[in-house]
Amino acid sequence: MADSTPRILLVTYGGGHGAIIASLYHELERRGEVHLSALALTTGGAALHAQGIPSLGFRDFVLSEDEPALKLGRTLMREPAHPSIPERESEAYLGLSMQDLIARHGAAEAERLYTAQGRQAFLPLGMMERVFDRLRPDLVIATNSPRAEAAAILTARKRGVPALCVVDLFGGFDTTFLKEAGYADRVCVPSEGARRILIEAGRRPEEIAVTGNPAFDELANPGIRAEAARLRAERGWEGMRVVLWASQPTPSDPERPRRVDRALIEAARSRPNWRVAIRPHPSERLEEGLYPPEVHWSGPNEPLAPLLAAVDAVVIANSTVGLQAALLGTPVLTLREGLAPGGVPYAEEGIALPVETLEELAPRLERLFREGTPLRPMLPDPGGAAARVADEALALLSRSG
């Protein structure tokens, strides 16, 4: 007799969104009565593996006739793969995604799109058909990035499988898909502001649920404050003003993050009661030795939440770290110089203080430390988001069954 246990496919790309899927996986696993499969691409696989969650990648769906695609993938690997991504996975992801792009647009147009957009041009619908054929999901849960997540939701709609999309921030990145009625039967968003943005973009209100972000449930842990106090004591930060720069790559200006490093370090040198902490983005390959000894280099193995609670201000471009800091009550500044339009509207939502140019950053920090922050962001208290999203997912399953 065939197993009648409902099958849920969770799809994610990257470490930040991987944390959302990891939290949901644990919640759904705890409830039982469903079979879970996770498709975690690029650094998403490492994010799930770190929490003991098994995951699949494109390499797990390679067929014998895919050798030309794998060869193509190897040619697209212009630099070594990220340390957390197996080389075979990079070959499969790049090659099979590019093969799909060629199949849908033709070789010349696919090359033009890839040259102009890089991996942003991918929408691996053909690969997602393979995934669905093998896993036969009864429900799809995906985060709100384009590429594989969008392909999973579009494939679900094509096959009549219910889908739920979890939005990490405000919906500002991916409204091209998200604003379409029927793109996911249910959209779970982190705040009322995100819900409003999607309704204004064209979504029906009844399709949207305000759940919070499951990746941030850990911020409700009362032990974070004690860890933050311990970190301040260990680093000698008592009586100091500590600024954390959550670094983030800028493809159009690769040197921009390092200019921010230098500006903050220089500002601290002329202000004896300032200290600087730098947290590289997971995709940045930076070593601690790049920075002078008085700078706190926060590597990928240092827990982020206690650090965010320990510092006095967090500087971001448009990283999700800004929302985490705001949820912990730490003031956030968003440096908008050089950012492409259409990013996360931190300042517009009252979550971060806008800083237009790098030259304005140190004076704005001085004012913040002198006067305090006027921000009172309307954000839900962290905690319980995974349970609320799981409720929505299981309700979709029960209606479809």
mmCIF file of C-alpha atoms in Angstrom:
data_model
loop_
_atom_site.group_PDB
_atom_site.id
_atom_site.type_symbol
_atom_site.label_atom_id
_atom_site.label_comp_id
_atom_site.label_asym_id
_atom_site.label_seq_id
_atom_site.Cartn_x
_atom_site.Cartn_y
_atom_site.Cartn_z
ATOM 1 C CA MET A 1 0.000 0.000 0.000
ATOM 2 C CA ALA A 2 1.323 3.447 -0.912
ATOM 3 C CA ASP A 3 2.374 5.717 1.955
ATOM 4 C CA SER A 4 -0.349 8.326 2.446
ATOM 5 C CA THR A 5 1.748 10.606 4.670
ATOM 6 C CA PRO A 6 1.605 14.162 3.246
ATOM 7 C CA ARG A 7 4.885 15.218 1.659
ATOM 8 C CA ILE A 8 6.206 18.749 2.133
ATOM 9 C CA LEU A 9 9.051 20.114 0.017
ATOM 10 C CA LEU A 10 10.948 23.038 1.526
ATOM 11 C CA VAL A 11 13.119 25.063 -0.887
ATOM 12 C CA THR A 12 15.717 27.663 -0.033
ATOM 13 C CA TYR A 13 18.798 29.385 -1.430
ATOM 14 C CA GLY A 14 21.534 30.854 0.739
ATOM 15 C CA GLY A 15 22.299 30.928 4.442
ATOM 16 C CA GLY A 16 19.889 33.650 5.562
ATOM 17 C CA HIS A 17 16.875 32.010 3.983
ATOM 18 C CA GLY A 18 18.254 28.647 5.048
ATOM 19 C CA ALA A 19 17.754 29.743 8.664
ATOM 20 C CA ILE A 20 14.048 30.281 7.928
ATOM 21 C CA ILE A 21 13.678 26.812 6.454
ATOM 22 C CA ALA A 22 15.680 25.234 9.291
ATOM 23 C CA SER A 23 13.368 26.744 11.896
ATOM 24 C CA LEU A 24 10.291 25.583 9.974
ATOM 25 C CA TYR A 25 11.733 22.114 9.434
ATOM 26 C CA HIS A 26 12.248 21.640 13.175
ATOM 27 C CA GLU A 27 8.723 22.903 13.941
ATOM 28 C CA LEU A 28 7.052 20.663 11.371
ATOM 29 C CA GLU A 29 9.187 17.696 12.399
ATOM 30 C CA ARG A 30 8.168 18.222 16.018
ATOM 31 C CA ARG A 31 4.498 18.107 15.059
ATOM 32 C CA GLY A 32 4.952 14.913 13.027
ATOM 33 C CA GLU A 33 2.496 13.374 10.557
ATOM 34 C CA VAL A 34 4.281 14.808 7.504
ATOM 35 C CA HIS A 35 7.262 13.689 5.424
ATOM 36 C CA LEU A 36 9.787 16.508 4.947
ATOM 37 C CA SER A 37 12.312 17.045 2.145
ATOM 38 C CA ALA A 38 14.560 20.085 1.920
ATOM 39 C CA LEU A 39 16.122 21.368 -1.298
ATOM 40 C CA ALA A 40 18.830 23.756 -0.100
ATOM 41 C CA LEU A 41 20.999 25.450 -2.715
ATOM 42 C CA THR A 42 24.375 27.214 -2.516
ATOM 43 C CA THR A 43 25.137 28.063 1.146
ATOM 44 C CA GLY A 44 21.646 26.955 2.197
ATOM 45 C CA GLY A 45 22.873 23.375 2.438
ATOM 46 C CA ALA A 46 25.498 24.301 5.031
ATOM 47 C CA ALA A 47 22.928 26.313 7.008
ATOM 48 C CA LEU A 48 20.685 23.254 7.299
ATOM 49 C CA HIS A 49 23.547 20.836 7.888
ATOM 50 C CA ALA A 50 24.712 22.966 10.841
ATOM 51 C CA GLN A 51 21.353 22.256 12.480
ATOM 52 C CA GLY A 52 21.389 18.545 11.739
ATOM 53 C CA ILE A 53 18.881 18.756 8.879
ATOM 54 C CA PRO A 54 19.413 16.561 5.799
ATOM 55 C CA SER A 55 19.078 18.370 2.505
ATOM 56 C CA LEU A 56 19.244 17.800 -1.217
ATOM 57 C CA GLY A 57 20.965 19.852 -3.896
ATOM 58 C CA PHE A 58 20.962 19.896 -7.679
ATOM 59 C CA ARG A 59 23.769 17.304 -7.622
ATOM 60 C CA ASP A 60 21.259 14.802 -6.221
ATOM 61 C CA PHE A 61 19.125 15.088 -9.368
ATOM 62 C CA VAL A 62 21.861 14.736 -11.985
ATOM 63 C CA LEU A 63 21.138 12.229 -14.773
ATOM 64 C CA SER A 64 23.595 10.297 -16.921
ATOM 65 C CA GLU A 65 22.922 12.572 -19.878
ATOM 66 C CA ASP A 66 23.822 15.702 -17.899
ATOM 67 C CA GLU A 67 27.585 15.552 -18.469
ATOM 68 C CA PRO A 68 27.490 18.428 -21.018
ATOM 69 C CA ALA A 69 25.631 20.550 -18.462
ATOM 70 C CA LEU A 70 28.162 19.719 -15.758
ATOM 71 C CA LYS A 71 30.967 20.660 -18.133
ATOM 72 C CA LEU A 72 29.181 23.948 -18.795
ATOM 73 C CA GLY A 73 28.921 24.454 -15.037
ATOM 74 C CA ARG A 74 32.656 24.005 -14.666
ATOM 75 C CA THR A 75 33.287 26.717 -17.246
ATOM 76 C CA LEU A 76 30.999 29.080 -15.322
ATOM 77 C CA MET A 77 32.937 28.576 -12.079
ATOM 78 C CA ARG A 78 35.242 31.519 -12.677
ATOM 79 C CA GLU A 79 36.486 31.354 -9.095
ATOM 80 C CA PRO A 80 36.680 28.563 -6.516
ATOM 81 C CA ALA A 81 33.387 27.548 -4.996
ATOM 82 C CA HIS A 82 32.404 28.940 -1.595
ATOM 83 C CA PRO A 83 34.100 26.772 1.066
ATOM 84 C CA SER A 84 30.737 25.507 2.343
ATOM 85 C CA ILE A 85 29.516 24.446 -1.126
ATOM 86 C CA PRO A 86 30.759 21.140 -2.590
ATOM 87 C CA GLU A 87 32.363 21.663 -5.982
ATOM 88 C CA ARG A 88 30.049 19.050 -7.493
ATOM 89 C CA GLU A 89 27.058 21.067 -6.283
ATOM 90 C CA SER A 90 28.399 24.275 -7.843
ATOM 91 C CA GLU A 91 28.915 22.476 -11.148
ATOM 92 C CA ALA A 92 25.421 21.028 -11.071
ATOM 93 C CA TYR A 93 23.715 24.221 -9.950
ATOM 94 C CA LEU A 94 25.424 26.473 -12.476
ATOM 95 C CA GLY A 95 25.420 24.018 -15.367
ATOM 96 C CA LEU A 96 21.861 22.737 -15.045
ATOM 97 C CA SER A 97 20.495 26.233 -14.398
ATOM 98 C CA MET A 98 22.319 27.565 -17.459
ATOM 99 C CA GLN A 99 21.123 24.608 -19.530
ATOM 100 C CA ASP A 100 17.566 25.463 -18.502
ATOM 101 C CA LEU A 101 18.127 29.128 -19.428
ATOM 102 C CA ILE A 102 19.361 28.079 -22.878
ATOM 103 C CA ALA A 103 16.392 25.741 -23.367
ATOM 104 C CA ARG A 104 13.925 28.538 -22.618
ATOM 105 C CA HIS A 105 15.622 31.449 -24.399
ATOM 106 C CA GLY A 106 18.089 30.051 -26.927
ATOM 107 C CA ALA A 107 21.861 30.123 -26.633
ATOM 108 C CA ALA A 108 22.467 33.727 -27.690
ATOM 109 C CA GLU A 109 19.794 35.271 -25.495
ATOM 110 C CA ALA A 110 20.758 33.060 -22.555
ATOM 111 C CA GLU A 111 24.360 34.224 -22.857
ATOM 112 C CA ARG A 112 23.221 37.842 -22.989
ATOM 113 C CA LEU A 113 21.016 37.411 -19.923
ATOM 114 C CA TYR A 114 23.734 35.646 -17.946
ATOM 115 C CA THR A 115 26.329 38.260 -18.885
ATOM 116 C CA ALA A 116 24.010 41.046 -17.761
ATOM 117 C CA GLN A 117 22.476 39.453 -14.670
ATOM 118 C CA GLY A 118 24.676 36.562 -13.586
ATOM 119 C CA ARG A 119 22.823 33.969 -11.502
ATOM 120 C CA GLN A 120 19.905 36.372 -11.173
ATOM 121 C CA ALA A 121 18.961 35.322 -14.708
ATOM 122 C CA PHE A 122 18.280 31.740 -13.611
ATOM 123 C CA LEU A 123 14.777 30.351 -13.214
ATOM 124 C CA PRO A 124 15.397 26.573 -13.325
ATOM 125 C CA LEU A 125 11.916 25.373 -14.182
ATOM 126 C CA GLY A 126 13.182 22.271 -15.960
ATOM 127 C CA MET A 127 15.165 21.153 -12.944
ATOM 128 C CA MET A 128 12.198 21.767 -10.681
ATOM 129 C CA GLU A 129 10.108 19.444 -12.838
ATOM 130 C CA ARG A 130 12.681 16.726 -12.078
ATOM 131 C CA VAL A 131 12.485 17.471 -8.376
ATOM 132 C CA PHE A 132 8.687 17.260 -8.376
ATOM 133 C CA ASP A 133 8.724 14.055 -10.419
ATOM 134 C CA ARG A 134 10.921 12.346 -7.863
ATOM 135 C CA LEU A 135 9.635 13.805 -4.582
ATOM 136 C CA ARG A 136 5.933 14.230 -5.523
ATOM 137 C CA PRO A 137 5.233 16.955 -2.929
ATOM 138 C CA ASP A 138 1.740 17.649 -1.609
ATOM 139 C CA LEU A 139 2.809 21.115 -0.434
ATOM 140 C CA VAL A 140 5.719 23.424 -1.280
ATOM 141 C CA ILE A 141 7.195 25.921 1.171
ATOM 142 C CA ALA A 142 9.775 28.322 -0.255
ATOM 143 C CA THR A 143 11.369 31.587 0.704
ATOM 144 C CA ASN A 144 10.912 34.709 -1.382
ATOM 145 C CA SER A 145 14.109 34.787 -3.433
ATOM 146 C CA PRO A 146 13.929 34.415 -7.197
ATOM 147 C CA ARG A 147 15.648 31.547 -9.057
ATOM 148 C CA ALA A 148 14.967 28.102 -7.570
ATOM 149 C CA GLU A 149 12.432 29.264 -4.964
ATOM 150 C CA ALA A 150 10.369 31.021 -7.626
ATOM 151 C CA ALA A 151 10.715 28.018 -9.925
ATOM 152 C CA ALA A 152 9.402 25.753 -7.150
ATOM 153 C CA ILE A 153 6.343 27.934 -6.541
ATOM 154 C CA LEU A 154 5.621 28.322 -10.269
ATOM 155 C CA THR A 155 5.954 24.565 -10.770
ATOM 156 C CA ALA A 156 3.595 23.961 -7.868
ATOM 157 C CA ARG A 157 0.997 26.259 -9.440
ATOM 158 C CA LYS A 158 1.391 24.481 -12.786
ATOM 159 C CA ARG A 159 0.814 21.095 -11.155
ATOM 160 C CA GLY A 160 -2.003 22.141 -8.852
ATOM 161 C CA VAL A 161 0.106 21.709 -5.703
ATOM 162 C CA PRO A 162 -0.516 24.267 -2.937
ATOM 163 C CA ALA A 163 2.426 26.524 -2.123
ATOM 164 C CA LEU A 164 3.372 28.829 0.714
ATOM 165 C CA CYS A 165 5.961 31.604 0.401
ATOM 166 C CA VAL A 166 7.788 32.935 3.463
ATOM 167 C CA VAL A 167 9.008 36.531 3.056
ATOM 168 C CA ASP A 168 12.125 37.358 5.046
ATOM 169 C CA LEU A 169 11.828 41.145 5.105
ATOM 170 C CA PHE A 170 9.389 43.500 3.445
ATOM 171 C CA GLY A 171 8.724 42.062 0.031
ATOM 172 C CA GLY A 172 10.631 44.884 -1.622
ATOM 173 C CA PHE A 173 13.124 42.637 -3.408
ATOM 174 C CA ASP A 174 10.846 40.287 -5.279
ATOM 175 C CA THR A 175 7.502 41.951 -5.887
ATOM 176 C CA THR A 176 7.737 40.953 -9.565
ATOM 177 C CA PHE A 177 6.564 37.495 -8.524
ATOM 178 C CA LEU A 178 5.041 38.218 -5.148
ATOM 179 C CA LYS A 179 2.564 40.803 -6.396
ATOM 180 C CA GLU A 180 0.936 38.266 -8.744
ATOM 181 C CA ALA A 181 -2.302 36.774 -7.478
ATOM 182 C CA GLY A 182 -1.874 33.033 -7.205
ATOM 183 C CA TYR A 183 1.904 33.166 -6.792
ATOM 184 C CA ALA A 184 1.750 30.954 -3.707
ATOM 185 C CA ASP A 185 -1.595 30.254 -2.131
ATOM 186 C CA ARG A 186 -0.385 31.842 1.096
ATOM 187 C CA VAL A 187 2.292 34.471 1.712
ATOM 188 C CA CYS A 188 3.693 34.763 5.236
ATOM 189 C CA VAL A 189 5.298 38.127 6.025
ATOM 190 C CA PRO A 190 7.268 39.439 9.008
ATOM 191 C CA SER A 191 5.290 42.606 9.771
ATOM 192 C CA GLU A 192 2.211 44.692 9.043
ATOM 193 C CA GLY A 193 4.422 46.978 6.965
ATOM 194 C CA ALA A 194 5.360 44.086 4.702
ATOM 195 C CA ARG A 195 1.706 43.112 4.401
ATOM 196 C CA ARG A 196 0.816 46.664 3.365
ATOM 197 C CA ILE A 197 3.570 46.749 0.727
ATOM 198 C CA LEU A 198 2.325 43.551 -0.874
ATOM 199 C CA ILE A 199 -1.304 44.670 -0.845
ATOM 200 C CA GLU A 200 -0.283 47.942 -2.491
ATOM 201 C CA ALA A 201 1.647 45.878 -5.063
ATOM 202 C CA GLY A 202 -1.513 43.967 -5.953
ATOM 203 C CA ARG A 203 -1.881 40.962 -3.644
ATOM 204 C CA ARG A 204 -5.265 40.150 -2.140
ATOM 205 C CA PRO A 205 -5.316 40.769 1.631
ATOM 206 C CA GLU A 206 -6.767 37.336 2.359
ATOM 207 C CA GLU A 207 -3.704 35.670 0.791
ATOM 208 C CA ILE A 208 -1.291 37.274 3.278
ATOM 209 C CA ALA A 209 -0.614 36.298 6.892
ATOM 210 C CA VAL A 210 1.532 38.289 9.327
ATOM 211 C CA THR A 211 3.588 35.605 11.066
ATOM 212 C CA GLY A 212 6.995 37.105 11.802
ATOM 213 C CA ASN A 213 10.217 35.629 10.453
ATOM 214 C CA PRO A 214 10.977 32.094 11.731
ATOM 215 C CA ALA A 215 14.714 32.731 11.429
ATOM 216 C CA PHE A 216 14.409 35.306 14.212
ATOM 217 C CA ASP A 217 12.575 33.167 16.759
ATOM 218 C CA GLU A 218 15.877 32.647 18.547
ATOM 219 C CA LEU A 219 15.905 36.348 19.431
ATOM 220 C CA ALA A 220 13.262 35.651 22.077
ATOM 221 C CA ASN A 221 15.840 33.649 24.074
ATOM 222 C CA PRO A 222 16.326 35.472 27.405
ATOM 223 C CA GLY A 223 19.917 34.212 27.588
ATOM 224 C CA ILE A 224 20.964 36.579 24.784
ATOM 225 C CA ARG A 225 21.217 39.551 27.156
ATOM 226 C CA ALA A 226 23.499 37.693 29.554
ATOM 227 C CA GLU A 227 25.715 36.632 26.654
ATOM 228 C CA ALA A 228 25.818 40.243 25.449
ATOM 229 C CA ALA A 229 26.926 41.461 28.877
ATOM 230 C CA ARG A 230 29.621 38.791 28.986
ATOM 231 C CA LEU A 231 30.858 39.827 25.532
ATOM 232 C CA ARG A 232 31.094 43.495 26.541
ATOM 233 C CA ALA A 233 33.080 42.545 29.633
ATOM 234 C CA GLU A 234 35.426 40.233 27.720
ATOM 235 C CA ARG A 235 36.109 42.807 25.024
ATOM 236 C CA GLY A 236 36.620 45.695 27.455
ATOM 237 C CA TRP A 237 33.651 47.577 26.036
ATOM 238 C CA GLU A 238 32.222 48.916 29.325
ATOM 239 C CA GLY A 239 31.833 52.662 29.000
ATOM 240 C CA MET A 240 32.530 52.454 25.262
ATOM 241 C CA ARG A 241 30.367 53.171 22.251
ATOM 242 C CA VAL A 242 30.581 50.128 20.010
ATOM 243 C CA VAL A 243 29.616 50.292 16.330
ATOM 244 C CA LEU A 244 29.043 47.096 14.353
ATOM 245 C CA TRP A 245 29.335 47.215 10.575
ATOM 246 C CA ALA A 246 27.450 44.277 9.039
ATOM 247 C CA SER A 247 29.429 44.183 5.823
ATOM 248 C CA GLN A 248 27.742 43.270 2.573
ATOM 249 C CA PRO A 249 29.107 42.881 -0.982
ATOM 250 C CA THR A 250 28.192 45.514 -3.541
ATOM 251 C CA PRO A 251 28.601 43.905 -6.991
ATOM 252 C CA SER A 252 28.596 47.256 -8.775
ATOM 253 C CA ASP A 253 31.307 48.608 -6.459
ATOM 254 C CA PRO A 254 33.344 45.772 -4.895
ATOM 255 C CA GLU A 255 35.526 48.136 -2.850
ATOM 256 C CA ARG A 256 32.602 49.873 -1.145
ATOM 257 C CA PRO A 257 32.483 47.586 1.933
ATOM 258 C CA ARG A 258 36.185 48.074 2.570
ATOM 259 C CA ARG A 259 35.760 51.868 2.353
ATOM 260 C CA VAL A 260 33.173 51.586 5.111
ATOM 261 C CA ASP A 261 35.659 49.517 7.142
ATOM 262 C CA ARG A 262 38.292 52.213 6.791
ATOM 263 C CA ALA A 263 35.924 55.086 7.540
ATOM 264 C CA LEU A 264 34.705 53.530 10.785
ATOM 265 C CA ILE A 265 38.182 52.505 11.927
ATOM 266 C CA GLU A 266 39.456 56.032 11.252
ATOM 267 C CA ALA A 267 36.483 57.567 13.079
ATOM 268 C CA ALA A 268 37.145 55.375 16.133
ATOM 269 C CA ARG A 269 40.830 56.301 16.214
ATOM 270 C CA SER A 270 39.921 59.949 16.711
ATOM 271 C CA ARG A 271 37.284 59.140 19.361
ATOM 272 C CA PRO A 272 38.827 57.293 22.330
ATOM 273 C CA ASN A 273 35.498 55.946 23.609
ATOM 274 C CA TRP A 274 34.500 54.342 20.285
ATOM 275 C CA ARG A 275 35.157 50.778 19.282
ATOM 276 C CA VAL A 276 34.448 49.077 15.942
ATOM 277 C CA ALA A 277 33.240 45.554 15.222
ATOM 278 C CA ILE A 278 33.078 44.148 11.683
ATOM 279 C CA ARG A 279 30.932 41.188 10.671
ATOM 280 C CA PRO A 280 31.685 40.040 7.100
ATOM 281 C CA HIS A 281 28.862 38.752 4.946
ATOM 282 C CA PRO A 282 28.932 34.934 4.557
ATOM 283 C CA SER A 283 29.895 35.320 0.895
ATOM 284 C CA GLU A 284 32.883 37.559 1.699
ATOM 285 C CA ARG A 285 36.194 35.791 2.111
ATOM 286 C CA LEU A 286 37.910 38.029 4.608
ATOM 287 C CA GLU A 287 40.454 37.120 7.247
ATOM 288 C CA GLU A 288 40.747 38.560 10.735
ATOM 289 C CA GLY A 289 44.291 39.702 10.036
ATOM 290 C CA LEU A 290 43.022 42.363 7.644
ATOM 291 C CA TYR A 291 42.044 44.547 10.592
ATOM 292 C CA PRO A 292 44.028 46.243 13.363
ATOM 293 C CA PRO A 293 43.942 44.474 16.751
ATOM 294 C CA GLU A 294 41.545 46.996 18.318
ATOM 295 C CA VAL A 295 38.837 46.022 15.790
ATOM 296 C CA HIS A 296 36.577 43.147 16.807
ATOM 297 C CA TRP A 297 36.367 40.810 13.819
ATOM 298 C CA SER A 298 33.219 38.723 14.094
ATOM 299 C CA GLY A 299 33.686 35.504 12.173
ATOM 300 C CA PRO A 300 30.946 33.178 10.946
ATOM 301 C CA ASN A 301 31.194 30.970 14.036
ATOM 302 C CA GLU A 302 30.472 33.761 16.513
ATOM 303 C CA PRO A 303 26.780 33.815 17.521
ATOM 304 C CA LEU A 304 25.258 36.903 15.957
ATOM 305 C CA ALA A 305 22.377 37.677 18.325
ATOM 306 C CA PRO A 306 24.512 38.358 21.464
ATOM 307 C CA LEU A 307 26.795 40.579 19.402
ATOM 308 C CA LEU A 308 23.834 42.603 18.105
ATOM 309 C CA ALA A 309 22.576 43.037 21.663
ATOM 310 C CA ALA A 310 26.056 43.969 22.928
ATOM 311 C CA VAL A 311 26.811 46.839 20.540
ATOM 312 C CA ASP A 312 25.422 50.377 20.650
ATOM 313 C CA ALA A 313 24.677 50.780 16.939
ATOM 314 C CA VAL A 314 24.593 48.626 13.826
ATOM 315 C CA VAL A 315 25.484 49.957 10.379
ATOM 316 C CA ILE A 316 24.067 48.103 7.367
ATOM 317 C CA ALA A 317 23.487 48.533 3.661
ATOM 318 C CA ASN A 318 20.320 46.430 3.347
ATOM 319 C CA SER A 319 21.267 43.252 5.221
ATOM 320 C CA THR A 320 18.743 41.235 7.222
ATOM 321 C CA VAL A 321 21.086 41.839 10.148
ATOM 322 C CA GLY A 322 19.408 45.241 10.420
ATOM 323 C CA LEU A 323 16.027 43.712 11.166
ATOM 324 C CA GLN A 324 17.557 41.351 13.728
ATOM 325 C CA ALA A 325 19.222 44.281 15.476
ATOM 326 C CA ALA A 326 15.996 46.302 15.497
ATOM 327 C CA LEU A 327 14.091 43.371 16.987
ATOM 328 C CA LEU A 328 16.654 43.332 19.805
ATOM 329 C CA GLY A 329 16.254 47.088 20.335
ATOM 330 C CA THR A 330 19.674 48.113 18.979
ATOM 331 C CA PRO A 331 19.670 51.296 16.831
ATOM 332 C CA VAL A 332 20.280 50.691 13.121
ATOM 333 C CA LEU A 333 21.722 53.019 10.476
ATOM 334 C CA THR A 334 21.405 52.219 6.782
ATOM 335 C CA LEU A 335 24.139 53.599 4.530
ATOM 336 C CA ARG A 336 22.365 54.263 1.251
ATOM 337 C CA GLU A 337 25.206 55.643 -0.867
ATOM 338 C CA GLY A 338 25.803 53.394 -3.860
ATOM 339 C CA LEU A 339 22.821 51.127 -3.263
ATOM 340 C CA ALA A 340 20.771 50.023 -6.233
ATOM 341 C CA PRO A 341 17.117 51.145 -6.201
ATOM 342 C CA GLY A 342 14.501 48.715 -4.978
ATOM 343 C CA GLY A 343 16.321 47.534 -1.870
ATOM 344 C CA VAL A 344 14.879 46.935 1.564
ATOM 345 C CA PRO A 345 13.021 50.080 2.729
ATOM 346 C CA TYR A 346 14.515 50.156 6.218
ATOM 347 C CA ALA A 347 14.361 53.926 6.564
ATOM 348 C CA GLU A 348 10.908 54.220 5.001
ATOM 349 C CA GLU A 349 9.555 51.658 7.472
ATOM 350 C CA GLY A 350 11.042 53.527 10.431
ATOM 351 C CA ILE A 351 13.403 50.682 11.292
ATOM 352 C CA ALA A 352 16.719 52.394 10.513
ATOM 353 C CA LEU A 353 18.131 55.901 10.392
ATOM 354 C CA PRO A 354 19.125 56.826 6.820
ATOM 355 C CA VAL A 355 22.700 57.933 6.113
ATOM 356 C CA GLU A 356 23.063 59.167 2.555
ATOM 357 C CA THR A 357 26.860 59.321 2.190
ATOM 358 C CA LEU A 358 29.854 57.730 3.843
ATOM 359 C CA GLU A 359 31.091 61.169 4.943
ATOM 360 C CA GLU A 360 27.901 61.612 6.978
ATOM 361 C CA LEU A 361 28.256 58.315 8.831
ATOM 362 C CA ALA A 362 30.526 59.315 11.727
ATOM 363 C CA PRO A 363 28.654 62.596 12.458
ATOM 364 C CA ARG A 364 25.349 60.717 12.397
ATOM 365 C CA LEU A 365 26.706 58.152 14.855
ATOM 366 C CA GLU A 366 27.920 60.955 17.133
ATOM 367 C CA ARG A 367 24.450 62.480 17.110
ATOM 368 C CA LEU A 368 22.869 59.105 17.831
ATOM 369 C CA PHE A 369 25.144 58.519 20.821
ATOM 370 C CA ARG A 370 24.517 62.049 22.091
ATOM 371 C CA GLU A 371 20.743 62.279 21.594
ATOM 372 C CA GLY A 372 19.536 58.693 21.336
ATOM 373 C CA THR A 373 17.386 57.310 18.544
ATOM 374 C CA PRO A 374 13.982 58.676 17.522
ATOM 375 C CA LEU A 375 13.065 55.323 15.979
ATOM 376 C CA ARG A 376 10.200 53.297 17.395
ATOM 377 C CA PRO A 377 9.754 50.604 14.755
ATOM 378 C CA MET A 378 6.413 48.797 14.663
ATOM 379 C CA LEU A 379 7.723 45.241 14.688
ATOM 380 C CA PRO A 380 6.227 42.112 16.219
ATOM 381 C CA ASP A 381 8.002 40.698 19.242
ATOM 382 C CA PRO A 382 10.326 37.873 18.148
ATOM 383 C CA GLY A 383 9.333 34.311 18.896
ATOM 384 C CA GLY A 384 6.609 31.950 17.704
ATOM 385 C CA ALA A 385 6.929 32.724 13.988
ATOM 386 C CA ALA A 386 7.793 29.154 13.001
ATOM 387 C CA ALA A 387 4.700 27.891 14.779
ATOM 388 C CA ARG A 388 2.489 30.459 13.031
ATOM 389 C CA VAL A 389 3.920 29.615 9.592
ATOM 390 C CA ALA A 390 3.527 25.891 10.312
ATOM 391 C CA ASP A 391 -0.132 26.523 11.187
ATOM 392 C CA GLU A 392 -0.637 28.198 7.828
ATOM 393 C CA ALA A 393 1.154 25.369 5.997
ATOM 394 C CA LEU A 394 -0.829 22.606 7.628
ATOM 395 C CA ALA A 395 -4.075 24.490 7.018
ATOM 396 C CA LEU A 396 -3.200 24.561 3.296
ATOM 397 C CA LEU A 397 -2.530 20.830 3.402
ATOM 398 C CA SER A 398 -5.839 20.075 5.088
ATOM 399 C CA ARG A 399 -7.786 22.164 2.552
ATOM 400 C CA SER A 400 -6.044 20.526 -0.397
ATOM 401 C CA GLY A 401 -6.528 17.023 0.964
#
